[in-house]
Coordinates of C-alpha atoms and ligand atoms in Angstrom, one line a residue:
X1 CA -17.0 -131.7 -160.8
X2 CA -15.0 -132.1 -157.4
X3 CA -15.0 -128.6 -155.4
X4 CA -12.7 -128.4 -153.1
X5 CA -11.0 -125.9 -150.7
X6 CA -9.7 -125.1 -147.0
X7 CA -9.4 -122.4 -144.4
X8 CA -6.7 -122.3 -142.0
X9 CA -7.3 -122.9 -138.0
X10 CA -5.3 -119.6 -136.9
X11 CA -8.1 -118.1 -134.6
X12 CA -12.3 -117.3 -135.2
X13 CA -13.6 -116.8 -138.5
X14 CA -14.4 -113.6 -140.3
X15 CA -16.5 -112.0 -142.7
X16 CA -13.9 -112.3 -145.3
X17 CA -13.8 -116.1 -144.6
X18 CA -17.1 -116.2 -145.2
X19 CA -18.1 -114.1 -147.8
X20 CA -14.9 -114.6 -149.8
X21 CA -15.2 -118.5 -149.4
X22 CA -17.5 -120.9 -146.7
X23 CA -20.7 -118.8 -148.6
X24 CA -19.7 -120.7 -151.8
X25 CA -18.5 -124.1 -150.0
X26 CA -22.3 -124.3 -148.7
X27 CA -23.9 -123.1 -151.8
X28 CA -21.7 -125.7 -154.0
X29 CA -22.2 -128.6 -151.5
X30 CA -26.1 -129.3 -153.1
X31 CA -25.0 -130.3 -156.8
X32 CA -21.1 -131.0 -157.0
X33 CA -18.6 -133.8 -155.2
X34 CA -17.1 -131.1 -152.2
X35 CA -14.4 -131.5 -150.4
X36 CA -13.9 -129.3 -147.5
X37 CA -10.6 -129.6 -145.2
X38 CA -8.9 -127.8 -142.0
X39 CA -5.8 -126.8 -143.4
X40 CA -3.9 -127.4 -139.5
X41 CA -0.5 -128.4 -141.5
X42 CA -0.2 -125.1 -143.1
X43 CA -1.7 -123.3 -139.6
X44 CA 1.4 -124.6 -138.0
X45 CA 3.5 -122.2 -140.0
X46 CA 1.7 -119.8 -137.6
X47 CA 0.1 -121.4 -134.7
X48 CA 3.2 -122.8 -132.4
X49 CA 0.9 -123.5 -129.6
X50 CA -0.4 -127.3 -129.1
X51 CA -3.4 -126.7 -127.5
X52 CA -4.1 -123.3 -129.3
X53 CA -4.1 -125.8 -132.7
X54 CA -6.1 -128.3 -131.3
X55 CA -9.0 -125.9 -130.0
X56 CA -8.9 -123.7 -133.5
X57 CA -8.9 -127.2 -135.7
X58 CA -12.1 -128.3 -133.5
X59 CA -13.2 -124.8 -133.1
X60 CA -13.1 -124.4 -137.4
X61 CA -15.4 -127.7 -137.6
X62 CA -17.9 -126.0 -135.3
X63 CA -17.6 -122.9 -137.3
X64 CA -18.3 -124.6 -140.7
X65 CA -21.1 -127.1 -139.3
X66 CA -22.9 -124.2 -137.8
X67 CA -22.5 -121.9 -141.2
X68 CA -24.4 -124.8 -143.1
X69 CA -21.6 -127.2 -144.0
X70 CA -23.8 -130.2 -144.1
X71 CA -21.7 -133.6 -143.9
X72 CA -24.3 -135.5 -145.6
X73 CA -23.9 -133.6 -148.6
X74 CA -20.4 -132.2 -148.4
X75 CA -16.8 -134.3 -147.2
X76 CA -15.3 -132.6 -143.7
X77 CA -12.1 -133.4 -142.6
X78 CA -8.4 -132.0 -141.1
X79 CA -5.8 -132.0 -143.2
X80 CA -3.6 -133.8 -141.5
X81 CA -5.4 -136.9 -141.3
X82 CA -4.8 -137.7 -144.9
X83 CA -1.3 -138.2 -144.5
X84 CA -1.1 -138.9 -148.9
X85 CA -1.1 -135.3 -149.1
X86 CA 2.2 -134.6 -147.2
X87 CA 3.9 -137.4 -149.5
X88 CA 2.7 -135.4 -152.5
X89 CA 3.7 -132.8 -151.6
X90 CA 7.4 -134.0 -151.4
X91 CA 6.8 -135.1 -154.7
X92 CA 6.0 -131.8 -156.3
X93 CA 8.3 -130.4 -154.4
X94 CA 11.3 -131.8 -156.5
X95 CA 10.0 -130.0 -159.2
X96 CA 8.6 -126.7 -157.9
X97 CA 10.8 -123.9 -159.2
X98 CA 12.4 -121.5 -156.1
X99 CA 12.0 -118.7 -158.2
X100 CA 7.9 -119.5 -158.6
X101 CA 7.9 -120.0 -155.2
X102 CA 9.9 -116.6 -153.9
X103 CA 7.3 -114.9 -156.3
X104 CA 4.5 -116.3 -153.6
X105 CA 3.2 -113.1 -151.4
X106 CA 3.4 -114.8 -147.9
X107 CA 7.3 -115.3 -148.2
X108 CA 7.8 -112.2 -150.3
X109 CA 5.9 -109.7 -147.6
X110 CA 8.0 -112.0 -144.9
X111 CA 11.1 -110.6 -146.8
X112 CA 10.0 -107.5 -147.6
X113 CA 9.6 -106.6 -143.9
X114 CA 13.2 -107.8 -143.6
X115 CA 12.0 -110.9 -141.1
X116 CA 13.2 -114.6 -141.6
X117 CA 11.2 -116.9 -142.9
X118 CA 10.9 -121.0 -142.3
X119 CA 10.8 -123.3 -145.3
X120 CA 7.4 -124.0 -144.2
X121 CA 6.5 -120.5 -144.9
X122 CA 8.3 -121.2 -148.7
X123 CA 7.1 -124.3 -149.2
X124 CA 3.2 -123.4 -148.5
X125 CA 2.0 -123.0 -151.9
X126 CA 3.8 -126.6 -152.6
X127 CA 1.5 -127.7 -149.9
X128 CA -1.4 -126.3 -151.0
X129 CA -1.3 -127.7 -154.4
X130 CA -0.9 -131.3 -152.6
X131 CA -4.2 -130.6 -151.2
X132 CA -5.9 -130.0 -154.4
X133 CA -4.4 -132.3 -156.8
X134 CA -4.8 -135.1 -154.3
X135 CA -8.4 -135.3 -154.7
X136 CA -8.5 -134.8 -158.5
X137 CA -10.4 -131.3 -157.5
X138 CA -11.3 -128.9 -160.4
X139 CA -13.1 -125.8 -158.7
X140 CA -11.8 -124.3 -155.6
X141 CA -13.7 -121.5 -154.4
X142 CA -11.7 -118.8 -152.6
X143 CA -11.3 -114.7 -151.9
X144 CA -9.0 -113.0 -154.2
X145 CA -6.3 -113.3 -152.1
X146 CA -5.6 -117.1 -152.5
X147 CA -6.3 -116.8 -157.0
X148 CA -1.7 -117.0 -157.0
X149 CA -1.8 -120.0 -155.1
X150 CA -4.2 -121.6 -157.6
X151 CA -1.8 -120.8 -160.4
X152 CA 1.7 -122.0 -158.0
X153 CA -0.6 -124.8 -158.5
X154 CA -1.4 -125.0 -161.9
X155 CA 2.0 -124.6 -162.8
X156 CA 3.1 -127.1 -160.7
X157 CA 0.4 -129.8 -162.1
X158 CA 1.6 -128.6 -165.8
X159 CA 4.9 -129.1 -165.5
X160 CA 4.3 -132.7 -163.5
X161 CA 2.1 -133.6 -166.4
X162 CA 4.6 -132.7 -168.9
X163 CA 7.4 -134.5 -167.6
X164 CA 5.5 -138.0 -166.6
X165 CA 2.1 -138.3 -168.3
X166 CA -1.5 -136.7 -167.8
X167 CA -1.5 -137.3 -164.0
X168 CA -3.4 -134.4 -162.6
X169 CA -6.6 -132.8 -163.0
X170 CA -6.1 -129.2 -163.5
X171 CA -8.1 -127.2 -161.2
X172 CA -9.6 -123.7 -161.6
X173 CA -10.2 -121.1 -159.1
X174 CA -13.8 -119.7 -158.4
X175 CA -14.1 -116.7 -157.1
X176 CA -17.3 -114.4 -156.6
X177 CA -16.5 -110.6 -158.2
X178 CA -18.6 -109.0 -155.2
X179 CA -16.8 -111.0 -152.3
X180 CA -13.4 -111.5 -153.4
X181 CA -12.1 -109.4 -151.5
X182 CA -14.1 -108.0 -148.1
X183 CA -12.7 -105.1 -146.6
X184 CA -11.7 -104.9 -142.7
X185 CA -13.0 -102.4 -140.4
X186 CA -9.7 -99.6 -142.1
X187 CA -10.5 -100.8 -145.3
X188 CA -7.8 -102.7 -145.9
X189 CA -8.2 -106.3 -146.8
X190 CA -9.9 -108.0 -143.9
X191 CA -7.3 -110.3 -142.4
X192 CA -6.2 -111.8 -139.2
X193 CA -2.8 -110.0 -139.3
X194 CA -3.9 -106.5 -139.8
X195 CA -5.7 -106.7 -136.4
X196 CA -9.2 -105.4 -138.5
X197 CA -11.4 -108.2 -138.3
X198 CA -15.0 -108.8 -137.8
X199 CA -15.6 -112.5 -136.3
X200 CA -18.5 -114.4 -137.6
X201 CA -19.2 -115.6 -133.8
X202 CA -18.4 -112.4 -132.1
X203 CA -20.7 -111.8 -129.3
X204 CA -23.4 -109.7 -130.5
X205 CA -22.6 -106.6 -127.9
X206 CA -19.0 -106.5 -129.0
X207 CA -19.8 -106.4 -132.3
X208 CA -21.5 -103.8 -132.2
X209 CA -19.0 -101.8 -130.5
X210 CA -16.4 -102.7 -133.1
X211 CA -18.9 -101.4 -136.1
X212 CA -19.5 -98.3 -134.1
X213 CA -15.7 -97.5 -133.7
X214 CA -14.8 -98.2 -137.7
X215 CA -13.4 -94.7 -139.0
X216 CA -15.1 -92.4 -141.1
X217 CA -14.3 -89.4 -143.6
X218 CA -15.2 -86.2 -142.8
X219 CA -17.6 -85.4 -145.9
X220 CA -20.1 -83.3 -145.1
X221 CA -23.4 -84.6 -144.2
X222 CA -25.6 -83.2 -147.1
X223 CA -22.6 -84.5 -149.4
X224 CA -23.7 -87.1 -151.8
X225 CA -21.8 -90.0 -152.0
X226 CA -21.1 -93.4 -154.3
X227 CA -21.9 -96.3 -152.0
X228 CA -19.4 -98.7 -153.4
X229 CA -16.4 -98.7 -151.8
X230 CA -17.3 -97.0 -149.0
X231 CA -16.2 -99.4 -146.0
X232 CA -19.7 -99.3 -144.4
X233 CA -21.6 -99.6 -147.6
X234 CA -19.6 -102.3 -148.7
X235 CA -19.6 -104.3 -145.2
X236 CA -23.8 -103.3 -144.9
X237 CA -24.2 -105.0 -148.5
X238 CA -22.9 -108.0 -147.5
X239 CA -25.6 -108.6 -144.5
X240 CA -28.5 -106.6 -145.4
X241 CA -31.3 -107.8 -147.4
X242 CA -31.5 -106.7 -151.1
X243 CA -34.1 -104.1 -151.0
X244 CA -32.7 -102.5 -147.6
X245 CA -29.6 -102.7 -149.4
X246 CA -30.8 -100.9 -152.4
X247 CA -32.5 -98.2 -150.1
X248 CA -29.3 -98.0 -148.3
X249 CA -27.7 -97.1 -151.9
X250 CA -30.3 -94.7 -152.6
X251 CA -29.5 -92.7 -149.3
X252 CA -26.1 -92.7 -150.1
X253 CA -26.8 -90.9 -153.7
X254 CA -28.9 -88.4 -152.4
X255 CA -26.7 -87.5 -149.3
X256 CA -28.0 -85.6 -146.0
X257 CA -27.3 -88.8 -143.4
X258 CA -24.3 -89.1 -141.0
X259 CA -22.5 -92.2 -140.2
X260 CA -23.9 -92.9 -137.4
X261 CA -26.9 -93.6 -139.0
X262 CA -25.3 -96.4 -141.0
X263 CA -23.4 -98.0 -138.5
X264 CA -26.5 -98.5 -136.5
X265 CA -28.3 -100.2 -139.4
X266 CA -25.3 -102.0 -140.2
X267 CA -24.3 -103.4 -136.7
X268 CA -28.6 -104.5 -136.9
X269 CA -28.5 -106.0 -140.1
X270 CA -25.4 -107.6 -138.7
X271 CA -27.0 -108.9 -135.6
X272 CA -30.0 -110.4 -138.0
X273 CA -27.7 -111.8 -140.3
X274 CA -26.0 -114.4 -137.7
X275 CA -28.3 -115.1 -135.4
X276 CA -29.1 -118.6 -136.6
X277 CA -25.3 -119.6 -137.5
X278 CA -24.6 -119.0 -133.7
X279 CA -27.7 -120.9 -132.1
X280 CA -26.7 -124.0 -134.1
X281 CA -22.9 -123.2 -133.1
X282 CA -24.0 -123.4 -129.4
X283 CA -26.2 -126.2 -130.1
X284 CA -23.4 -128.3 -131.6
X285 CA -20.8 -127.3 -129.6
X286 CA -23.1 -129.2 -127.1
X287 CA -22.0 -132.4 -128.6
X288 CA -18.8 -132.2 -129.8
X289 CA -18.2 -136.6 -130.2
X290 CA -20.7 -135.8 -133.3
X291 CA -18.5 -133.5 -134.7
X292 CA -15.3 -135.8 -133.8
X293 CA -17.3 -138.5 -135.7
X294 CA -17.9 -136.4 -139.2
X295 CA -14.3 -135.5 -139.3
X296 CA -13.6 -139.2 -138.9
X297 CA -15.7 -140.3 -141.5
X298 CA -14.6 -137.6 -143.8
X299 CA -11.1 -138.5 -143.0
X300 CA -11.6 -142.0 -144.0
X301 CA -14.0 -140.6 -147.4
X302 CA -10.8 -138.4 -148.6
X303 CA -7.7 -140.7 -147.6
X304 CA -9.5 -143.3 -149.8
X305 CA -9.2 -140.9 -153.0
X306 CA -6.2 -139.3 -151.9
X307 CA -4.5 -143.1 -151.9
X308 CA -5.9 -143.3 -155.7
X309 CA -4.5 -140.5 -156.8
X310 CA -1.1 -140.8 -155.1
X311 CA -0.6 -144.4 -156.4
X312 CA -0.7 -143.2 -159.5
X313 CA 1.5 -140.3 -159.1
X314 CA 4.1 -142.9 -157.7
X315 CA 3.8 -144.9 -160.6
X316 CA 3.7 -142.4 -163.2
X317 CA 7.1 -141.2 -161.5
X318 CA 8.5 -144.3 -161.3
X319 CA 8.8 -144.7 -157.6
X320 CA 6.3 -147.1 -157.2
X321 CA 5.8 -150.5 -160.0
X322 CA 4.2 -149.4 -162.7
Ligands
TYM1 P1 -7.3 -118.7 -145.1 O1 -7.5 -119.6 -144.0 O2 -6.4 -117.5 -145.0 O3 -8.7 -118.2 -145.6 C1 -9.8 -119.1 -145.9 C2 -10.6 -118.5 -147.0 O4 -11.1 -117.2 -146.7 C3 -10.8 -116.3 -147.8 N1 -10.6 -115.0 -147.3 C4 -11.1 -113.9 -147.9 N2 -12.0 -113.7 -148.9 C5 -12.4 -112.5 -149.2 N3 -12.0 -111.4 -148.5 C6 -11.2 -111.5 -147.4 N4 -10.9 -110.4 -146.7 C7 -10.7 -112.8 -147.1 N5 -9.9 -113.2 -146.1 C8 -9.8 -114.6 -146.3 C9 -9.5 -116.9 -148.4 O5 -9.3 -116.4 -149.7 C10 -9.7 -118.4 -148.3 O6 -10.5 -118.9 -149.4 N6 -4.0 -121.1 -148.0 C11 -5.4 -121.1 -147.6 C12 -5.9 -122.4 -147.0 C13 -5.7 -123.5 -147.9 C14 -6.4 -123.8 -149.1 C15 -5.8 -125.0 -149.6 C16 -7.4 -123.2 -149.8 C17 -4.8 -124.5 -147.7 N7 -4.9 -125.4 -148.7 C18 -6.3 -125.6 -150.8 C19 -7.8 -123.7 -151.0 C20 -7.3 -124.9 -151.5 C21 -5.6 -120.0 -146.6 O7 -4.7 -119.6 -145.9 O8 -6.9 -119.6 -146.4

């Protein structure tokens, strides 16, 4: 099996980035082929900013290496240094249907609002299938929220396949029912553009700030309540160990606590929960050649299959001898 996926250097890391994904890179890293990359050619769609791109590619290698990303197990590299991938994606793009891709929700909610969007913007999903196919990757974990991009690119593989041969591997997304979705501090989906995130490597003060502020309802105190869905509940589950967890439920059936209450244990359970990811961050960031080094060698690791699987996409298409 060959796992693969990749997160987008657009600014720090959130919960939803890793619950909804880097959770399942690290726990999939011990027993299958993974592939994990810093998607900086799709960030650009976003991030216009040299040095801004430069600092959140690095900053996303940190990020990963400190959550457990372990480069003797797993392959770590940037995107754009496996230049196959951009040539694939030309490739698929000769055959990717506009109407498939004006279905995608980036471009649509672009429209929607009535802005203008790039043909980077349209083309992203084209893109993203380059990055899976050219690995021959069958399992890419991500949140909910990337599942349509998985089947732009399963569509895109089929029809390739049907027109020139059984060329690509057809990948599957795997996504975790409880963290497929996290919610932000309004309950919305947690997400860099609605301004509601939680940062993995938020200073631990500021965090706790941000918990305290999240917005309640105005339920009376001796009200009993279903934990799921609440935003605290929800976001507590995530960090708290089972049995507090499970107490935490408990409270929440039988009613008679205030908010308060639970933001405190969640902004401590919280606190618990990353203190070891940010020690190693500040110990690696100490020695960021290493971390130059392992995207190198991952680099070289991935161009090596990427150059396989593009030669014989070339040849199955007839632009290269066959
Ligand atoms: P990106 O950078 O937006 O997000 C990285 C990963 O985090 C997940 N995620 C969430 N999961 C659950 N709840 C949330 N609130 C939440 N927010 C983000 C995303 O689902 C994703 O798995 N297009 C991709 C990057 C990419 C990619 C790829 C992924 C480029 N090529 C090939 C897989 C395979 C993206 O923008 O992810």
């Amino acid at each position: 099996m060959r796992v693969l996926s990749g997160i987008q250097p657009t600014g720090p890391i959130h919960w939803g980035n890793y619950f909804g994904a880097i959770r399942q890179y690290i726990a999939l890293q011990d027993n299958e082929q993974a592939f994990y990359f810093i998607a900086n050619l799709h960030a650009l769609t976003t991030v216009r900013d040299a040095t801004k791109l430069r600092q959140y590619t690095f900053d996303i290698a940190l990020d990963l290496l400190a959550l457990g990303l372990d480069p003797c197990k797993a392959t770590l590299f940037v995107q754009s240094d496996v230049p196959e991938v951009s040539e694939l994606c030309w490739l698929l793009m000769t055959g990717a249907p506009m109407g498939l891709l004006e279905r995608c929700h980036a471009y649509k909610d672009k429209k929607a609002k009535g802005l203008t969007a790039d043909a980077g913007l349209f083309a992203y999903p084209v893109l993203q299938a380059a990055d899976i196919l050219a690995y021959d990757s069958d399992t890419v974990p991500v949140g909910e929220d990337q599942v349509q991009h998985i089947e732009v690119c399963r569509d895109l593989a089929g029809s390739f396949n049907h027109h020139f041969g059984d060329v690509f591997v057809m990948p599957k997304a795997y996504v975790l029912d409880h963290s497929a979705r996290v919610p932000g501090i309004d309950g919305e989906k947690m997400s860099k553009s609605y301004n509601n995130t939680l940062a993995v490597f938020e200073d631990a003060k500021v965090q706790r700030k941000q918990i305290m502020r999240i917005v309640t309802d105005s339920r009376p105190m001796e009200e009993a309540k279903e934990p799921a869905g609440d935003v605290l509940y929800d976001l507590y589950a995530l960090v708290a160990p089972e049995a507090d967890r499970e107490a935490m439920a408990a409270m929440y059936r039988r009613g008679g606590f205030g908010y308060g209450e639970v933001k405190k244990a969640l902004a401590d359970a919280a606190e618990k929960y990353w203190i070891e990811p940010r020690a190693r961050r500040a110990e690696l960031a100490a020695h960021p050649d290493r971390v130059r080094e392992i995207l190198a060698e991952g680099a070289a690791k991935a161009r090596k299959k990427a150059a396989e699987v593009l030669n014989r996409v070339q040849k199955a298409c007839g632009i290269r001898g066959g």
